[in-house]
């Protein structure tokens, strides 16, 4: 999906929201996340240990599925897609990005 987005116009960020078990430190979680996130995306990935982002975007805190959101430059929610990334969901996100370009 990243290859279909003009990075000169849009900022892409990955946010991993983690509920830390009592026996894991943030450093442990960051280490495990780095194993899964390709190195070229490390500077575009945020790891949060709080529910603030989930609450603000209406994402269920127990969700194991990806949520892709599109925010405008003022932080308003333009689109939200929840679930496995499919061609139809990618098209929905690209349409939302294109609607921003016409504003």
CSV table of C-alpha atoms in Angstrom, one decimal:
chain,number,residue,atom,x,y,z
A,1,UNK,CA,0.0,0.0,0.0
A,2,UNK,CA,2.8,2.4,0.8
A,3,UNK,CA,4.0,2.3,-2.8
A,4,UNK,CA,0.7,3.7,-3.9
A,5,UNK,CA,0.9,6.8,-1.7
A,6,UNK,CA,2.7,10.0,-2.7
A,7,UNK,CA,5.0,10.5,0.3
A,8,UNK,CA,5.6,14.1,-0.7
A,9,UNK,CA,1.9,14.9,0.0
A,10,UNK,CA,1.0,12.5,2.8
A,11,UNK,CA,2.7,11.4,6.0
A,12,UNK,CA,2.5,7.6,6.8
A,13,UNK,CA,3.0,6.4,10.3
A,14,UNK,CA,2.5,3.1,12.0
A,15,UNK,CA,1.3,3.0,15.5
A,16,UNK,CA,1.6,-0.1,17.6
A,17,UNK,CA,-0.7,0.1,20.7
A,18,UNK,CA,0.5,-2.3,23.3
A,19,UNK,CA,-0.9,-3.3,26.6
A,20,UNK,CA,2.2,-4.3,28.4
A,21,UNK,CA,2.1,-7.3,30.7
A,22,UNK,CA,3.6,-6.5,34.1
A,23,UNK,CA,6.7,-8.5,33.4
A,24,UNK,CA,7.7,-6.7,30.2
A,25,UNK,CA,9.4,-3.4,29.9
A,26,UNK,CA,8.9,-0.9,27.0
A,27,UNK,CA,12.4,-1.8,25.8
A,28,UNK,CA,11.4,-5.4,25.5
A,29,UNK,CA,8.4,-4.5,23.5
A,30,UNK,CA,10.3,-2.2,21.2
A,31,UNK,CA,12.9,-4.9,20.6
A,32,UNK,CA,10.2,-7.4,19.6
A,33,UNK,CA,8.5,-4.8,17.4
A,34,UNK,CA,11.7,-4.1,15.6
A,35,UNK,CA,11.9,-7.8,14.7
A,36,UNK,CA,8.6,-7.5,13.0
A,37,UNK,CA,8.7,-4.0,11.4
A,38,UNK,CA,11.1,-3.7,8.5
A,39,UNK,CA,14.1,-1.5,9.4
A,40,UNK,CA,13.3,1.1,6.7
A,41,UNK,CA,10.1,1.8,8.6
A,42,UNK,CA,11.5,2.1,12.1
A,43,UNK,CA,11.6,5.9,11.9
A,44,UNK,CA,7.9,5.9,10.9
A,45,UNK,CA,6.7,3.6,13.7
A,46,UNK,CA,5.4,4.7,17.1
A,47,UNK,CA,4.8,2.3,19.9
A,48,UNK,CA,2.3,3.5,22.5
A,49,UNK,CA,1.7,2.0,26.0
A,50,UNK,CA,-1.6,3.8,26.6
A,51,UNK,CA,-5.2,3.8,25.4
A,52,UNK,CA,-5.3,7.5,24.5
A,53,UNK,CA,-4.9,6.9,20.7
A,54,UNK,CA,-7.3,4.0,20.7
A,55,UNK,CA,-10.0,6.0,22.6
A,56,UNK,CA,-9.5,9.1,20.4
A,57,UNK,CA,-10.0,7.0,17.2
A,58,UNK,CA,-12.7,4.6,18.5
A,59,UNK,CA,-10.5,1.5,18.1
A,60,UNK,CA,-11.4,-1.4,20.4
A,61,UNK,CA,-8.6,-1.9,22.8
A,62,UNK,CA,-8.8,-5.7,22.5
A,63,UNK,CA,-8.6,-5.7,18.7
A,64,UNK,CA,-6.0,-7.8,17.1
A,65,UNK,CA,-6.7,-6.5,13.6
A,66,UNK,CA,-5.1,-3.5,11.9
A,67,UNK,CA,-6.9,-0.2,11.8
A,68,UNK,CA,-5.9,2.3,9.1
A,69,UNK,CA,-7.0,5.9,9.6
A,70,UNK,CA,-6.7,9.0,7.5
A,71,UNK,CA,-6.6,12.3,9.2
A,72,UNK,CA,-6.6,15.7,7.6
A,73,UNK,CA,-3.9,18.3,8.4
A,74,UNK,CA,-6.1,19.5,11.3
A,75,UNK,CA,-6.3,16.0,12.8
A,76,UNK,CA,-9.9,15.4,11.8
A,77,UNK,CA,-10.8,11.8,11.1
A,78,UNK,CA,-11.5,11.4,7.4
A,79,UNK,CA,-11.6,7.6,7.0
A,80,UNK,CA,-11.1,4.5,9.1
A,81,UNK,CA,-10.8,1.0,7.9
A,82,UNK,CA,-10.7,-1.9,10.4
A,83,UNK,CA,-9.7,-5.5,9.5
A,84,UNK,CA,-7.4,-7.4,7.2
A,85,UNK,CA,-5.9,-5.3,4.5
A,86,UNK,CA,-7.7,-6.1,1.2
A,87,UNK,CA,-7.8,-4.6,-2.2
A,88,UNK,CA,-11.2,-3.1,-1.5
A,89,UNK,CA,-10.0,-1.5,1.8
A,90,UNK,CA,-6.8,-0.1,0.1
A,91,UNK,CA,-9.1,1.4,-2.5
A,92,UNK,CA,-11.1,3.0,0.2
A,93,UNK,CA,-8.1,4.6,1.9
A,94,UNK,CA,-6.7,5.8,-1.5
A,95,UNK,CA,-10.1,7.4,-2.2
A,96,UNK,CA,-10.0,9.2,1.2
A,97,UNK,CA,-6.5,10.5,0.4
A,98,UNK,CA,-7.6,11.7,-3.0
A,99,UNK,CA,-10.5,13.5,-1.4
A,100,UNK,CA,-8.0,15.4,0.8
A,101,UNK,CA,-6.1,16.5,-2.3
A,102,UNK,CA,-9.2,18.2,-3.7
A,103,UNK,CA,-9.7,20.3,-0.6
